[in-house]
Amino acid sequence: MDFQTKECFTAVLPVGAIEQHGSHLPVGTDAIIAEEIASRLAERLDAYLLPCVSISSSIEHRESKGTVYLKADTLALVIRDIAESLRYTGFKRLVLFSGHGGNWILKPTIRQLNRDFRERGEEMELILIPSTIALNRLHEIAKHVQGDLHAGEKETSLMLYLCPEHVKDIIPEEEPTAVPQDFMDYFDVTEMTADGYWGFPQEATADKGRRLLDLTVDCAVDFLDKIESERKRITAKR
Ligand SMILES: [Zn+2]
Protein backbone atom coordinates (compact mmCIF):
# COMPACT_ATOMS: atom_id res chain seq x y z
CA MET A 1 0.00 0.00 0.00
CA ASP A 2 1.22 3.47 -0.86
CA PHE A 3 0.81 5.28 2.45
CA GLN A 4 0.50 8.64 0.67
CA THR A 5 -2.96 7.70 -0.61
CA LYS A 6 -6.00 9.10 1.14
CA GLU A 7 -7.28 5.62 1.97
CA CYS A 8 -4.30 4.67 4.12
CA PHE A 9 -5.36 5.38 7.71
CA THR A 10 -3.51 2.65 9.58
CA ALA A 11 0.13 2.52 10.64
CA VAL A 12 1.85 -0.52 12.12
CA LEU A 13 4.69 -0.08 14.60
CA PRO A 14 6.93 -2.96 15.66
CA VAL A 15 8.33 -2.59 19.17
CA GLY A 16 11.34 -4.79 19.86
CA ALA A 17 14.04 -4.86 22.52
CA ILE A 18 17.83 -4.95 22.67
CA GLU A 19 18.54 -7.34 25.51
CA GLN A 20 20.45 -10.52 26.28
CA HIS A 21 18.73 -13.70 25.02
CA GLY A 22 20.96 -16.35 26.56
CA SER A 23 24.15 -17.26 24.74
CA HIS A 24 22.32 -18.89 21.81
CA LEU A 25 20.30 -15.92 20.47
CA PRO A 26 21.30 -12.36 19.50
CA VAL A 27 20.37 -9.28 21.57
CA GLY A 28 18.19 -8.08 18.70
CA THR A 29 15.93 -11.17 18.81
CA ASP A 30 12.74 -9.34 19.86
CA ALA A 31 13.33 -6.61 17.27
CA ILE A 32 13.89 -9.16 14.46
CA ILE A 33 10.71 -11.06 15.39
CA ALA A 34 8.63 -7.88 15.87
CA GLU A 35 9.73 -6.52 12.48
CA GLU A 36 8.74 -9.71 10.67
CA ILE A 37 5.32 -9.96 12.32
CA ALA A 38 4.60 -6.23 11.89
CA SER A 39 5.58 -6.42 8.24
CA ARG A 40 3.16 -9.30 7.61
CA LEU A 41 0.48 -7.50 9.55
CA ALA A 42 0.97 -4.28 7.57
CA GLU A 43 0.57 -6.27 4.38
CA ARG A 44 -2.67 -7.87 5.57
CA LEU A 45 -4.04 -4.50 6.70
CA ASP A 46 -2.80 -2.44 3.73
CA ALA A 47 -1.06 -0.26 6.27
CA TYR A 48 1.97 1.98 6.60
CA LEU A 49 4.80 -0.04 8.14
CA LEU A 50 6.99 2.00 10.46
CA PRO A 51 10.55 1.07 11.40
CA CYS A 52 11.00 -0.78 14.67
CA VAL A 53 11.35 0.95 18.03
CA SER A 54 14.18 -1.42 18.84
CA ILE A 55 15.12 -0.18 22.29
CA SER A 56 12.43 -0.58 24.92
CA SER A 57 11.76 -1.57 28.52
CA SER A 58 14.46 -4.17 29.33
CA ILE A 59 15.72 -3.07 32.72
CA GLU A 60 15.37 -6.65 34.04
CA HIS A 61 18.25 -7.64 31.70
CA ARG A 62 20.46 -4.65 32.59
CA GLU A 63 23.31 -6.75 34.02
CA SER A 64 24.11 -8.35 30.65
CA LYS A 65 26.53 -6.55 28.35
CA GLY A 66 24.75 -5.50 25.19
CA THR A 67 21.39 -4.82 26.83
CA VAL A 68 20.18 -1.27 26.23
CA TYR A 69 16.92 -0.05 27.73
CA LEU A 70 14.58 2.88 28.03
CA LYS A 71 12.91 3.49 31.37
CA ALA A 72 9.22 2.60 31.19
CA ASP A 73 7.93 6.18 31.30
CA THR A 74 10.34 7.17 28.50
CA LEU A 75 8.88 4.43 26.30
CA ALA A 76 5.36 5.68 27.07
CA LEU A 77 6.35 9.17 25.88
CA VAL A 78 7.96 7.80 22.70
CA ILE A 79 4.70 6.00 21.85
CA ARG A 80 2.66 9.14 22.59
CA ASP A 81 4.84 11.25 20.27
CA ILE A 82 4.67 8.69 17.46
CA ALA A 83 0.87 8.51 17.72
CA GLU A 84 0.50 12.30 17.80
CA SER A 85 2.71 12.82 14.76
CA LEU A 86 0.82 10.16 12.80
CA ARG A 87 -2.52 11.70 13.68
CA TYR A 88 -1.30 15.09 12.53
CA THR A 89 -0.89 13.79 8.97
CA GLY A 90 -4.21 11.98 8.85
CA PHE A 91 -3.62 8.52 10.29
CA LYS A 92 -6.46 7.23 12.44
CA ARG A 93 -5.15 3.96 13.79
CA LEU A 94 -1.79 2.85 15.16
CA VAL A 95 -1.33 -0.87 15.62
CA LEU A 96 1.62 -1.76 17.84
CA PHE A 97 3.12 -5.21 17.84
CA SER A 98 5.35 -5.74 20.87
CA GLY A 99 7.91 -8.51 20.52
CA HIS A 100 9.03 -8.07 24.12
CA GLY A 101 6.95 -9.33 27.03
CA GLY A 102 8.52 -6.83 29.45
CA ASN A 103 6.88 -3.84 27.78
CA TRP A 104 4.11 -3.77 30.38
CA ILE A 105 3.92 0.03 30.19
CA LEU A 106 2.41 -0.15 26.69
CA LYS A 107 -0.93 -1.32 28.03
CA PRO A 108 -1.78 1.57 30.40
CA THR A 109 -0.18 3.91 27.87
CA ILE A 110 -2.55 3.04 25.04
CA ARG A 111 -5.54 2.89 27.41
CA GLN A 112 -4.82 6.45 28.53
CA LEU A 113 -3.92 7.81 25.07
CA ASN A 114 -7.11 6.43 23.55
CA ARG A 115 -9.13 8.44 26.09
CA ASP A 116 -6.95 11.52 25.64
CA PHE A 117 -7.44 11.52 21.86
CA ARG A 118 -11.17 10.93 22.23
CA GLU A 119 -11.59 13.73 24.75
CA ARG A 120 -9.78 16.13 22.45
CA GLY A 121 -12.07 15.05 19.59
CA GLU A 122 -9.09 13.70 17.66
CA GLU A 123 -9.56 10.61 15.58
CA MET A 124 -6.72 8.29 16.56
CA GLU A 125 -6.84 4.88 18.17
CA LEU A 126 -3.90 2.82 19.38
CA ILE A 127 -4.23 -0.94 19.43
CA LEU A 128 -1.71 -3.16 21.15
CA ILE A 129 -0.95 -6.66 19.91
CA PRO A 130 1.13 -8.34 22.62
CA SER A 131 3.66 -11.08 21.85
CA THR A 132 1.28 -13.44 23.69
CA ILE A 133 -1.65 -12.83 21.29
CA ALA A 134 -1.63 -16.50 20.19
CA LEU A 135 -1.47 -17.88 23.76
CA ASN A 136 -4.85 -19.66 23.64
CA ARG A 137 -3.80 -21.62 20.54
CA LEU A 138 -0.14 -22.08 21.41
CA HIS A 139 -0.70 -25.72 22.37
CA GLU A 140 -1.28 -26.44 18.66
CA ILE A 141 2.43 -25.81 18.06
CA ALA A 142 4.53 -25.58 21.21
CA LYS A 143 5.26 -28.27 23.76
CA HIS A 144 5.56 -25.73 26.58
CA VAL A 145 2.74 -23.23 26.84
CA GLN A 146 3.63 -22.21 30.39
CA GLY A 147 7.02 -21.14 31.74
CA ASP A 148 8.57 -20.48 28.32
CA LEU A 149 9.26 -16.80 28.88
CA HIS A 150 12.50 -15.72 27.33
CA ALA A 151 14.75 -17.11 24.58
CA GLY A 152 12.91 -20.43 25.03
CA GLU A 153 11.01 -22.76 22.71
CA LYS A 154 9.00 -20.01 20.99
CA GLU A 155 11.63 -17.38 20.38
CA THR A 156 14.32 -19.88 19.46
CA SER A 157 11.91 -21.55 16.98
CA LEU A 158 11.12 -18.18 15.39
CA MET A 159 14.81 -17.36 15.07
CA LEU A 160 15.62 -20.81 13.65
CA TYR A 161 13.08 -20.09 10.94
CA LEU A 162 13.94 -16.41 10.33
CA CYS A 163 17.73 -16.35 10.67
CA PRO A 164 19.25 -19.70 11.62
CA GLU A 165 22.72 -18.27 10.99
CA HIS A 166 22.29 -16.25 14.21
CA VAL A 167 21.29 -19.18 16.42
CA LYS A 168 24.16 -20.72 18.37
CA ASP A 169 24.39 -23.87 20.48
CA ILE A 170 22.20 -23.94 23.57
CA ILE A 171 23.99 -24.24 26.90
CA PRO A 172 22.06 -26.79 28.99
CA GLU A 173 20.86 -25.60 32.40
CA GLU A 174 21.20 -27.94 35.35
CA GLU A 175 18.58 -26.14 37.41
CA PRO A 176 16.03 -24.34 35.20
CA THR A 177 14.41 -21.44 37.00
CA ALA A 178 11.01 -22.34 38.45
CA VAL A 179 9.89 -19.02 39.94
CA PRO A 180 6.95 -16.97 38.60
CA GLN A 181 7.45 -14.37 35.85
CA ASP A 182 6.55 -11.62 38.35
CA PHE A 183 9.88 -12.21 40.08
CA MET A 184 11.43 -10.06 37.34
CA ASP A 185 9.97 -7.16 39.32
CA TYR A 186 12.41 -7.95 42.14
CA PHE A 187 15.41 -9.72 40.64
CA ASP A 188 17.49 -9.38 37.51
CA VAL A 189 17.20 -12.23 35.02
CA THR A 190 20.92 -12.92 35.40
CA GLU A 191 20.35 -13.54 39.12
CA MET A 192 17.62 -16.11 38.48
CA THR A 193 18.99 -17.98 35.45
CA ALA A 194 22.42 -19.40 34.65
CA ASP A 195 22.63 -18.53 30.95
CA GLY A 196 19.93 -15.85 30.66
CA TYR A 197 17.22 -17.89 28.97
CA TRP A 198 14.00 -18.84 30.75
CA GLY A 199 12.17 -21.72 29.15
CA PHE A 200 12.84 -24.61 26.81
CA PRO A 201 14.98 -23.63 23.81
CA GLN A 202 16.02 -27.27 23.30
CA GLU A 203 12.46 -27.96 22.03
CA ALA A 204 12.76 -25.35 19.26
CA THR A 205 12.52 -26.17 15.55
CA ALA A 206 12.37 -23.99 12.44
CA ASP A 207 9.05 -25.58 11.48
CA LYS A 208 7.51 -24.53 14.81
CA GLY A 209 8.83 -21.04 14.10
CA ARG A 210 7.18 -20.93 10.68
CA ARG A 211 3.83 -22.04 12.08
CA LEU A 212 4.10 -19.69 15.05
CA LEU A 213 4.58 -16.71 12.74
CA ASP A 214 1.49 -17.61 10.71
CA LEU A 215 -0.56 -18.23 13.86
CA THR A 216 0.51 -14.96 15.49
CA VAL A 217 -0.45 -12.90 12.44
CA ASP A 218 -3.80 -14.74 12.13
CA CYS A 219 -4.58 -14.15 15.83
CA ALA A 220 -3.62 -10.47 15.51
CA VAL A 221 -5.93 -9.94 12.50
CA ASP A 222 -8.69 -11.80 14.33
CA PHE A 223 -8.24 -9.54 17.38
CA LEU A 224 -8.49 -6.41 15.20
CA ASP A 225 -11.63 -7.77 13.51
CA LYS A 226 -13.23 -8.42 16.90
CA ILE A 227 -12.55 -4.84 17.98
CA GLU A 228 -14.27 -3.59 14.80
CA SER A 229 -17.30 -5.87 15.34
CA GLU A 230 -17.66 -4.61 18.90
CA ARG A 231 -17.39 -1.03 17.70
CA LYS A 232 -20.20 -1.68 15.17
CA ARG A 233 -22.34 -3.30 17.85
CA ILE A 234 -21.85 -0.37 20.24
CA THR A 235 -22.46 2.23 17.50
CA ALA A 236 -25.65 0.47 16.38
CA LYS A 237 -27.06 0.65 19.93
CA ARG A 238 -26.62 4.44 20.11
ZN1 LIG B 1 12.76 -12.02 23.51
XYZ file of C-alpha atoms in Angstrom, residues 106-203:
98
model
C 2.410 -0.151 26.692
C -0.928 -1.319 28.033
C -1.782 1.567 30.405
C -0.181 3.909 27.869
C -2.554 3.036 25.044
C -5.545 2.889 27.409
C -4.822 6.453 28.527
C -3.916 7.811 25.067
C -7.113 6.433 23.548
C -9.131 8.438 26.086
C -6.948 11.524 25.640
C -7.439 11.515 21.857
C -11.169 10.927 22.230
C -11.588 13.730 24.746
C -9.781 16.132 22.451
C -12.071 15.050 19.592
C -9.088 13.697 17.657
C -9.561 10.605 15.577
C -6.720 8.293 16.558
C -6.839 4.879 18.169
C -3.903 2.822 19.376
C -4.229 -0.938 19.432
C -1.707 -3.162 21.155
C -0.953 -6.657 19.910
C 1.126 -8.344 22.624
C 3.657 -11.079 21.846
C 1.276 -13.443 23.689
C -1.653 -12.826 21.289
C -1.634 -16.500 20.194
C -1.471 -17.876 23.756
C -4.846 -19.660 23.640
C -3.795 -21.618 20.538
C -0.142 -22.081 21.412
C -0.698 -25.722 22.375
C -1.281 -26.442 18.662
C 2.433 -25.814 18.057
C 4.533 -25.578 21.207
C 5.263 -28.266 23.762
C 5.564 -25.731 26.580
C 2.739 -23.233 26.840
C 3.635 -22.212 30.393
C 7.019 -21.137 31.736
C 8.575 -20.482 28.323
C 9.262 -16.803 28.885
C 12.501 -15.722 27.328
C 14.746 -17.114 24.577
C 12.909 -20.430 25.028
C 11.005 -22.763 22.706
C 8.998 -20.014 20.990
C 11.628 -17.378 20.382
C 14.318 -19.880 19.458
C 11.915 -21.545 16.977
C 11.115 -18.182 15.388
C 14.810 -17.356 15.070
C 15.621 -20.815 13.655
C 13.078 -20.089 10.936
C 13.941 -16.412 10.330
C 17.726 -16.350 10.673
C 19.247 -19.704 11.625
C 22.715 -18.269 10.987
C 22.293 -16.249 14.207
C 21.290 -19.181 16.420
C 24.162 -20.722 18.366
C 24.392 -23.873 20.476
C 22.197 -23.935 23.571
C 23.987 -24.235 26.898
C 22.065 -26.791 28.988
C 20.859 -25.605 32.397
C 21.203 -27.936 35.347
C 18.581 -26.140 37.405
C 16.031 -24.341 35.204
C 14.407 -21.439 37.002
C 11.008 -22.340 38.450
C 9.891 -19.022 39.945
C 6.949 -16.965 38.597
C 7.447 -14.371 35.853
C 6.545 -11.617 38.346
C 9.879 -12.210 40.083
C 11.426 -10.063 37.337
C 9.965 -7.157 39.319
C 12.406 -7.953 42.137
C 15.413 -9.724 40.644
C 17.486 -9.383 37.505
C 17.199 -12.230 35.016
C 20.924 -12.921 35.402
C 20.349 -13.539 39.120
C 17.625 -16.115 38.481
C 18.987 -17.985 35.448
C 22.422 -19.396 34.647
C 22.632 -18.527 30.951
C 19.932 -15.850 30.664
C 17.216 -17.889 28.968
C 14.001 -18.837 30.747
C 12.173 -21.719 29.146
C 12.837 -24.613 26.809
C 14.983 -23.628 23.808
C 16.016 -27.268 23.296
C 12.459 -27.956 22.030
